């Protein structure tokens, strides 16, 4: 029997509900693996589960960070891994649920991710350089410092380019020299719900409309009023950065919705590509993806 159950995949595929049902039947808990659910105050745009949606099951790694925090993969792993290990030691099967692939990999595999803490000063320096001299310039700095890492990244992927530079400068090691192999910590079963692309996009579009009806615009305005602006990592999340951009440029709410829908669809494609590389991943149709079937596979 697997020691850990993973419910992963693209956004809007019903992971949250499915994970809660599985954990309830297993008598265990859900460990969220979502890089935005860690932040307090970001609820609507992250589709944070309500008490009712949690089905009375304990959920970990939600609301564990201030929106002012620079929360990294290493921060997540250091907090979440002991929780998973405690359930495994107790003979219970925890359910890891989320769409942030690096978070999931940090729990399942012995990955170091550099063990370099986030350095906001360095990050702001390179982001400022990108604004002043362009992303190609910053990418050129990475090529000079760590050519192997640069070869794997696109110049426009500023977040990862900056992170690689951050590791070089503050960690004293090239990111490309870090050996992050797929050496499993646990016996696991990983499952995702495989929606037809058109159906998935329909679900994404409907979710975005529901977010606006639930008060996404007001949520972002409240964060901005507290001084949480686009310079904070949490506000780079899809659903938040678009609203901030449109507010600053006095664009319509319709434009906000269209931008969020488009960016979410693109993100879902990247998630699908990422999780295809997860060893042993089982893809189920929406009809097959039930708690009873999945638990029977353990």
mmCIF file of C-alpha atoms in Angstrom:
data_model
loop_
_atom_site.group_PDB
_atom_site.id
_atom_site.type_symbol
_atom_site.label_atom_id
_atom_site.label_comp_id
_atom_site.label_asym_id
_atom_site.label_seq_id
_atom_site.Cartn_x
_atom_site.Cartn_y
_atom_site.Cartn_z
ATOM 1 C CA UNK A 1 0.000 0.000 0.000
ATOM 2 C CA UNK A 2 1.217 3.484 -0.858
ATOM 3 C CA UNK A 3 2.331 5.606 2.080
ATOM 4 C CA UNK A 4 1.222 8.901 0.514
ATOM 5 C CA UNK A 5 -1.590 9.864 -1.866
ATOM 6 C CA UNK A 6 -1.080 12.784 -4.246
ATOM 7 C CA UNK A 7 -3.980 14.542 -5.960
ATOM 8 C CA UNK A 8 -2.408 16.910 -8.468
ATOM 9 C CA UNK A 9 -2.922 18.472 -11.880
ATOM 10 C CA UNK A 10 -4.183 21.599 -13.551
ATOM 11 C CA UNK A 11 -6.253 24.290 -11.930
ATOM 12 C CA UNK A 12 -10.067 23.887 -11.959
ATOM 13 C CA UNK A 13 -9.982 20.075 -12.163
ATOM 14 C CA UNK A 14 -11.664 19.488 -8.800
ATOM 15 C CA UNK A 15 -8.530 18.579 -6.829
ATOM 16 C CA UNK A 16 -9.676 20.216 -3.574
ATOM 17 C CA UNK A 17 -12.996 18.374 -3.341
ATOM 18 C CA UNK A 18 -11.497 15.049 -4.386
ATOM 19 C CA UNK A 19 -8.640 15.298 -1.878
ATOM 20 C CA UNK A 20 -11.010 16.113 0.992
ATOM 21 C CA UNK A 21 -13.197 13.111 0.150
ATOM 22 C CA UNK A 22 -10.178 10.803 -0.020
ATOM 23 C CA UNK A 23 -8.734 12.069 3.263
ATOM 24 C CA UNK A 24 -12.091 11.702 4.988
ATOM 25 C CA UNK A 25 -12.379 8.065 3.932
ATOM 26 C CA UNK A 26 -8.752 7.415 4.902
ATOM 27 C CA UNK A 27 -9.144 9.070 8.294
ATOM 28 C CA UNK A 28 -6.146 11.269 7.560
ATOM 29 C CA UNK A 29 -5.598 14.875 6.443
ATOM 30 C CA UNK A 30 -4.895 17.071 3.425
ATOM 31 C CA UNK A 31 -1.529 18.778 3.017
ATOM 32 C CA UNK A 32 -2.011 21.636 0.566
ATOM 33 C CA UNK A 33 0.674 22.027 -2.096
ATOM 34 C CA UNK A 34 -0.373 25.367 -3.528
ATOM 35 C CA UNK A 35 2.034 28.310 -3.546
ATOM 36 C CA UNK A 36 -0.760 30.856 -3.089
ATOM 37 C CA UNK A 37 -2.896 29.129 -0.454
ATOM 38 C CA UNK A 38 -0.051 29.665 2.013
ATOM 39 C CA UNK A 39 -0.887 33.389 2.167
ATOM 40 C CA UNK A 40 -3.404 34.795 4.628
ATOM 41 C CA UNK A 41 -5.889 37.233 3.104
ATOM 42 C CA UNK A 42 -5.681 35.837 -0.425
ATOM 43 C CA UNK A 43 -8.876 33.808 -0.433
ATOM 44 C CA UNK A 44 -11.085 34.421 -3.448
ATOM 45 C CA UNK A 45 -8.441 34.623 -6.162
ATOM 46 C CA UNK A 46 -6.765 31.459 -4.886
ATOM 47 C CA UNK A 47 -10.034 29.483 -4.599
ATOM 48 C CA UNK A 48 -9.157 28.779 -0.970
ATOM 49 C CA UNK A 49 -11.447 26.016 0.356
ATOM 50 C CA UNK A 50 -14.180 26.962 2.794
ATOM 51 C CA UNK A 51 -14.889 25.033 5.989
ATOM 52 C CA UNK A 52 -17.723 23.259 4.230
ATOM 53 C CA UNK A 53 -15.506 22.202 1.355
ATOM 54 C CA UNK A 54 -12.979 20.786 3.823
ATOM 55 C CA UNK A 55 -15.588 18.214 4.971
ATOM 56 C CA UNK A 56 -14.332 18.373 8.541
ATOM 57 C CA UNK A 57 -10.904 17.111 7.441
ATOM 58 C CA UNK A 58 -7.780 18.783 8.821
ATOM 59 C CA UNK A 59 -6.004 20.842 6.143
ATOM 60 C CA UNK A 60 -2.365 21.852 6.553
ATOM 61 C CA UNK A 61 -0.207 24.505 4.839
ATOM 62 C CA UNK A 62 -3.048 26.972 4.292
ATOM 63 C CA UNK A 63 -2.793 30.520 5.726
ATOM 64 C CA UNK A 64 0.687 29.890 7.117
ATOM 65 C CA UNK A 65 2.351 33.046 5.759
ATOM 66 C CA UNK A 66 1.771 36.774 5.814
ATOM 67 C CA UNK A 67 1.201 38.384 2.386
ATOM 68 C CA UNK A 68 4.364 40.358 3.184
ATOM 69 C CA UNK A 69 6.461 37.185 3.300
ATOM 70 C CA UNK A 70 8.792 35.924 0.576
ATOM 71 C CA UNK A 71 7.698 32.291 0.881
ATOM 72 C CA UNK A 72 9.967 29.873 -0.980
ATOM 73 C CA UNK A 73 9.888 26.184 -1.924
ATOM 74 C CA UNK A 74 12.422 25.549 0.836
ATOM 75 C CA UNK A 75 10.187 27.300 3.385
ATOM 76 C CA UNK A 76 7.301 25.111 2.277
ATOM 77 C CA UNK A 77 9.276 21.861 2.388
ATOM 78 C CA UNK A 78 10.719 22.617 5.816
ATOM 79 C CA UNK A 79 7.228 23.136 7.242
ATOM 80 C CA UNK A 80 5.257 20.509 5.316
ATOM 81 C CA UNK A 81 7.642 17.551 5.163
ATOM 82 C CA UNK A 82 7.575 16.843 8.943
ATOM 83 C CA UNK A 83 3.759 16.800 8.767
ATOM 84 C CA UNK A 84 3.803 14.195 5.996
ATOM 85 C CA UNK A 85 6.442 12.138 7.827
ATOM 86 C CA UNK A 86 4.418 12.141 11.055
ATOM 87 C CA UNK A 87 1.347 10.758 9.279
ATOM 88 C CA UNK A 88 3.426 8.083 7.561
ATOM 89 C CA UNK A 89 5.035 7.072 10.871
ATOM 90 C CA UNK A 90 1.563 6.797 12.398
ATOM 91 C CA UNK A 91 0.507 4.423 9.618
ATOM 92 C CA UNK A 92 -1.919 6.903 8.046
ATOM 93 C CA UNK A 93 -1.954 7.973 4.389
ATOM 94 C CA UNK A 94 -1.800 11.775 4.077
ATOM 95 C CA UNK A 95 -3.245 13.382 0.955
ATOM 96 C CA UNK A 96 -0.994 15.927 -0.733
ATOM 97 C CA UNK A 97 -3.165 18.153 -2.901
ATOM 98 C CA UNK A 98 -2.211 20.958 -5.234
ATOM 99 C CA UNK A 99 -1.080 22.287 -8.539
ATOM 100 C CA UNK A 100 2.319 23.692 -7.591
ATOM 101 C CA UNK A 101 4.627 21.047 -8.983
ATOM 102 C CA UNK A 102 7.773 22.215 -7.215
ATOM 103 C CA UNK A 103 5.977 22.043 -3.854
ATOM 104 C CA UNK A 104 4.853 18.474 -4.520
ATOM 105 C CA UNK A 105 8.280 17.401 -5.735
ATOM 106 C CA UNK A 106 9.919 18.914 -2.651
ATOM 107 C CA UNK A 107 7.902 16.501 -0.491
ATOM 108 C CA UNK A 108 8.065 13.386 -2.641
ATOM 109 C CA UNK A 109 11.706 13.565 -3.666
ATOM 110 C CA UNK A 110 15.030 14.379 -2.074
ATOM 111 C CA UNK A 111 15.401 17.742 -3.800
ATOM 112 C CA UNK A 112 17.647 20.440 -2.358
ATOM 113 C CA UNK A 113 16.397 23.426 -4.425
ATOM 114 C CA UNK A 114 19.668 25.010 -3.437
ATOM 115 C CA UNK A 115 18.802 25.330 0.250
ATOM 116 C CA UNK A 116 19.228 29.057 -0.407
ATOM 117 C CA UNK A 117 16.714 31.261 1.360
ATOM 118 C CA UNK A 118 14.919 33.994 -0.562
ATOM 119 C CA UNK A 119 16.776 37.296 -0.540
ATOM 120 C CA UNK A 120 14.393 40.145 -1.229
ATOM 121 C CA UNK A 121 17.189 42.700 -1.609
ATOM 122 C CA UNK A 122 18.844 40.694 -4.378
ATOM 123 C CA UNK A 123 15.509 39.956 -6.012
ATOM 124 C CA UNK A 124 14.548 43.621 -6.072
ATOM 125 C CA UNK A 125 17.960 44.508 -7.508
ATOM 126 C CA UNK A 126 17.527 42.200 -10.486
ATOM 127 C CA UNK A 127 13.874 43.112 -10.989
ATOM 128 C CA UNK A 128 14.894 46.777 -11.031
ATOM 129 C CA UNK A 129 17.591 45.999 -13.601
ATOM 130 C CA UNK A 130 14.969 44.239 -15.721
ATOM 131 C CA UNK A 131 12.784 47.328 -15.649
ATOM 132 C CA UNK A 132 15.644 49.687 -16.406
ATOM 133 C CA UNK A 133 17.669 47.673 -18.937
ATOM 134 C CA UNK A 134 15.322 44.908 -20.029
ATOM 135 C CA UNK A 135 14.871 41.213 -19.347
ATOM 136 C CA UNK A 136 17.425 40.245 -21.981
ATOM 137 C CA UNK A 137 20.072 42.111 -19.990
ATOM 138 C CA UNK A 138 19.261 40.225 -16.787
ATOM 139 C CA UNK A 139 19.177 36.975 -18.752
ATOM 140 C CA UNK A 140 22.650 37.859 -20.044
ATOM 141 C CA UNK A 141 23.879 38.178 -16.460
ATOM 142 C CA UNK A 142 22.643 34.655 -15.771
ATOM 143 C CA UNK A 143 24.314 33.316 -18.933
ATOM 144 C CA UNK A 144 27.591 34.744 -17.683
ATOM 145 C CA UNK A 145 27.143 33.376 -14.150
ATOM 146 C CA UNK A 146 25.493 30.011 -14.870
ATOM 147 C CA UNK A 147 25.253 29.221 -18.560
ATOM 148 C CA UNK A 148 23.756 25.745 -18.012
ATOM 149 C CA UNK A 149 20.810 27.131 -16.044
ATOM 150 C CA UNK A 150 20.282 29.936 -18.559
ATOM 151 C CA UNK A 151 20.031 27.394 -21.378
ATOM 152 C CA UNK A 152 17.006 25.833 -19.664
ATOM 153 C CA UNK A 153 15.147 29.133 -19.221
ATOM 154 C CA UNK A 154 13.487 31.681 -21.480
ATOM 155 C CA UNK A 155 14.641 35.302 -21.134
ATOM 156 C CA UNK A 156 11.049 36.313 -20.368
ATOM 157 C CA UNK A 157 10.804 33.880 -17.448
ATOM 158 C CA UNK A 158 12.073 36.618 -15.162
ATOM 159 C CA UNK A 159 11.028 34.945 -11.912
ATOM 160 C CA UNK A 160 13.173 31.838 -12.490
ATOM 161 C CA UNK A 161 16.019 33.803 -14.080
ATOM 162 C CA UNK A 162 16.179 36.014 -10.995
ATOM 163 C CA UNK A 163 15.966 33.005 -8.662
ATOM 164 C CA UNK A 164 18.929 31.366 -10.420
ATOM 165 C CA UNK A 165 20.941 34.576 -10.065
ATOM 166 C CA UNK A 166 19.871 34.784 -6.427
ATOM 167 C CA UNK A 167 21.215 31.266 -5.779
ATOM 168 C CA UNK A 168 24.511 32.116 -7.486
ATOM 169 C CA UNK A 169 25.026 35.340 -5.583
ATOM 170 C CA UNK A 170 23.831 34.456 -2.091
ATOM 171 C CA UNK A 171 24.398 30.696 -2.060
ATOM 172 C CA UNK A 172 27.822 30.592 -3.658
ATOM 173 C CA UNK A 173 26.748 27.713 -5.909
ATOM 174 C CA UNK A 174 25.384 27.462 -9.421
ATOM 175 C CA UNK A 175 21.787 26.326 -9.658
ATOM 176 C CA UNK A 176 22.845 23.928 -12.410
ATOM 177 C CA UNK A 177 25.247 22.210 -9.996
ATOM 178 C CA UNK A 178 22.438 21.301 -7.613
ATOM 179 C CA UNK A 179 21.480 17.636 -7.953
ATOM 180 C CA UNK A 180 17.687 17.530 -7.653
ATOM 181 C CA UNK A 181 17.003 13.928 -8.619
ATOM 182 C CA UNK A 182 13.818 11.868 -8.504
ATOM 183 C CA UNK A 183 14.846 9.833 -5.452
ATOM 184 C CA UNK A 184 11.576 9.046 -3.687
ATOM 185 C CA UNK A 185 11.166 9.587 0.034
ATOM 186 C CA UNK A 186 7.899 7.621 0.142
ATOM 187 C CA UNK A 187 5.924 5.005 -1.727
ATOM 188 C CA UNK A 188 3.253 7.182 -3.317
ATOM 189 C CA UNK A 189 0.229 7.042 -5.575
ATOM 190 C CA UNK A 190 -0.162 10.166 -7.735
ATOM 191 C CA UNK A 191 -3.429 10.832 -9.544
ATOM 192 C CA UNK A 192 -4.730 13.657 -11.708
ATOM 193 C CA UNK A 193 -8.093 14.231 -13.363
ATOM 194 C CA UNK A 194 -7.640 14.458 -17.119
ATOM 195 C CA UNK A 195 -10.226 16.807 -18.598
ATOM 196 C CA UNK A 196 -10.675 17.390 -22.298
ATOM 197 C CA UNK A 197 -8.930 20.689 -23.114
ATOM 198 C CA UNK A 198 -12.117 22.489 -24.191
ATOM 199 C CA UNK A 199 -13.988 21.325 -21.083
ATOM 200 C CA UNK A 200 -11.116 22.394 -18.854
ATOM 201 C CA UNK A 201 -11.099 25.849 -20.399
ATOM 202 C CA UNK A 202 -14.853 26.127 -19.848
ATOM 203 C CA UNK A 203 -14.339 25.253 -16.179
ATOM 204 C CA UNK A 204 -11.568 27.843 -15.878
ATOM 205 C CA UNK A 205 -13.681 30.567 -17.449
ATOM 206 C CA UNK A 206 -16.619 29.748 -15.172
ATOM 207 C CA UNK A 207 -14.374 29.783 -12.089
ATOM 208 C CA UNK A 208 -13.039 33.242 -12.933
ATOM 209 C CA UNK A 209 -16.577 34.574 -13.340
ATOM 210 C CA UNK A 210 -17.474 33.096 -9.941
ATOM 211 C CA UNK A 211 -14.445 34.764 -8.358
ATOM 212 C CA UNK A 212 -15.618 38.180 -9.496
ATOM 213 C CA UNK A 213 -19.114 37.466 -8.243
ATOM 214 C CA UNK A 214 -17.616 36.461 -4.893
ATOM 215 C CA UNK A 215 -15.741 39.765 -4.599
ATOM 216 C CA UNK A 216 -12.269 39.324 -6.143
ATOM 217 C CA UNK A 217 -12.037 42.995 -7.082
ATOM 218 C CA UNK A 218 -12.875 44.076 -3.534
ATOM 219 C CA UNK A 219 -10.380 41.574 -2.102
ATOM 220 C CA UNK A 220 -7.545 43.020 -4.190
ATOM 221 C CA UNK A 221 -8.548 46.588 -3.358
ATOM 222 C CA UNK A 222 -8.439 45.653 0.328
ATOM 223 C CA UNK A 223 -4.925 44.244 -0.023
ATOM 224 C CA UNK A 224 -3.767 47.370 -1.847
ATOM 225 C CA UNK A 225 -5.251 49.532 0.901
ATOM 226 C CA UNK A 226 -3.060 47.624 3.379
ATOM 227 C CA UNK A 227 0.037 48.409 1.329
ATOM 228 C CA UNK A 228 0.238 44.955 -0.279
ATOM 229 C CA UNK A 229 0.988 46.001 -3.855
ATOM 230 C CA UNK A 230 2.493 44.436 -6.957
ATOM 231 C CA UNK A 231 5.974 44.466 -5.412
ATOM 232 C CA UNK A 232 5.035 41.623 -3.058
ATOM 233 C CA UNK A 233 5.464 38.051 -4.251
ATOM 234 C CA UNK A 234 1.901 37.038 -3.375
ATOM 235 C CA UNK A 235 0.511 39.721 -5.685
ATOM 236 C CA UNK A 236 2.269 38.164 -8.662
ATOM 237 C CA UNK A 237 -0.313 35.378 -8.585
ATOM 238 C CA UNK A 238 -2.742 35.023 -11.468
ATOM 239 C CA UNK A 239 -5.962 36.771 -10.545
ATOM 240 C CA UNK A 240 -4.206 39.404 -8.471
ATOM 241 C CA UNK A 241 -1.595 40.848 -10.810
ATOM 242 C CA UNK A 242 -4.170 41.346 -13.573
ATOM 243 C CA UNK A 243 -6.575 43.190 -11.286
ATOM 244 C CA UNK A 244 -3.763 45.442 -10.022
ATOM 245 C CA UNK A 245 -2.610 46.147 -13.578
ATOM 246 C CA UNK A 246 -6.101 47.045 -14.736
ATOM 247 C CA UNK A 247 -6.792 49.228 -11.708
ATOM 248 C CA UNK A 248 -3.555 51.144 -12.237
ATOM 249 C CA UNK A 249 -4.292 51.609 -15.937
ATOM 250 C CA UNK A 250 -8.027 52.257 -15.467
ATOM 251 C CA UNK A 251 -9.065 49.323 -17.603
ATOM 252 C CA UNK A 252 -12.494 47.719 -17.392
ATOM 253 C CA UNK A 253 -13.560 44.792 -15.251
ATOM 254 C CA UNK A 254 -14.309 42.951 -18.483
ATOM 255 C CA UNK A 255 -10.661 43.354 -19.463
ATOM 256 C CA UNK A 256 -9.626 42.047 -16.035
ATOM 257 C CA UNK A 257 -11.718 38.930 -16.507
ATOM 258 C CA UNK A 258 -10.417 38.271 -20.000
ATOM 259 C CA UNK A 259 -6.788 38.660 -18.891
ATOM 260 C CA UNK A 260 -7.235 36.341 -15.902
ATOM 261 C CA UNK A 261 -8.998 33.720 -18.001
ATOM 262 C CA UNK A 262 -6.291 33.782 -20.647
ATOM 263 C CA UNK A 263 -3.425 33.650 -18.151
ATOM 264 C CA UNK A 264 -5.109 30.865 -16.180
ATOM 265 C CA UNK A 265 -5.570 28.795 -19.331
ATOM 266 C CA UNK A 266 -1.880 29.257 -20.135
ATOM 267 C CA UNK A 267 -0.942 28.307 -16.592
ATOM 268 C CA UNK A 268 -3.071 25.156 -16.805
ATOM 269 C CA UNK A 269 -1.158 24.118 -19.928
ATOM 270 C CA UNK A 270 2.142 24.550 -18.069
ATOM 271 C CA UNK A 271 0.819 22.519 -15.129
ATOM 272 C CA UNK A 272 -0.241 19.689 -17.433
ATOM 273 C CA UNK A 273 3.212 19.652 -19.042
ATOM 274 C CA UNK A 274 4.937 19.671 -15.640
ATOM 275 C CA UNK A 275 2.938 16.843 -14.123
ATOM 276 C CA UNK A 276 3.388 14.614 -17.173
ATOM 277 C CA UNK A 277 6.985 14.269 -15.945
ATOM 278 C CA UNK A 278 5.928 13.047 -12.487
ATOM 279 C CA UNK A 279 7.009 9.381 -12.269
ATOM 280 C CA UNK A 280 4.074 6.984 -12.021
ATOM 281 C CA UNK A 281 1.346 9.594 -12.496
ATOM 282 C CA UNK A 282 -2.058 8.003 -13.179
ATOM 283 C CA UNK A 283 -4.435 10.074 -15.291
ATOM 284 C CA UNK A 284 -8.136 9.423 -14.739
ATOM 285 C CA UNK A 285 -11.139 10.696 -16.636
ATOM 286 C CA UNK A 286 -13.559 12.911 -14.658
ATOM 287 C CA UNK A 287 -15.940 9.952 -14.425
ATOM 288 C CA UNK A 288 -13.236 7.650 -13.038
ATOM 289 C CA UNK A 289 -11.799 10.147 -10.554
ATOM 290 C CA UNK A 290 -13.748 9.157 -7.442
ATOM 291 C CA UNK A 291 -12.494 8.753 -3.892
ATOM 292 C CA UNK A 292 -13.644 5.126 -3.837
ATOM 293 C CA UNK A 293 -11.728 4.201 -6.985
ATOM 294 C CA UNK A 294 -8.557 6.041 -5.940
ATOM 295 C CA UNK A 295 -8.495 4.538 -2.433
ATOM 296 C CA UNK A 296 -8.982 1.126 -4.023
ATOM 297 C CA UNK A 297 -5.790 1.725 -5.983
ATOM 298 C CA UNK A 298 -3.690 2.341 -2.883
#
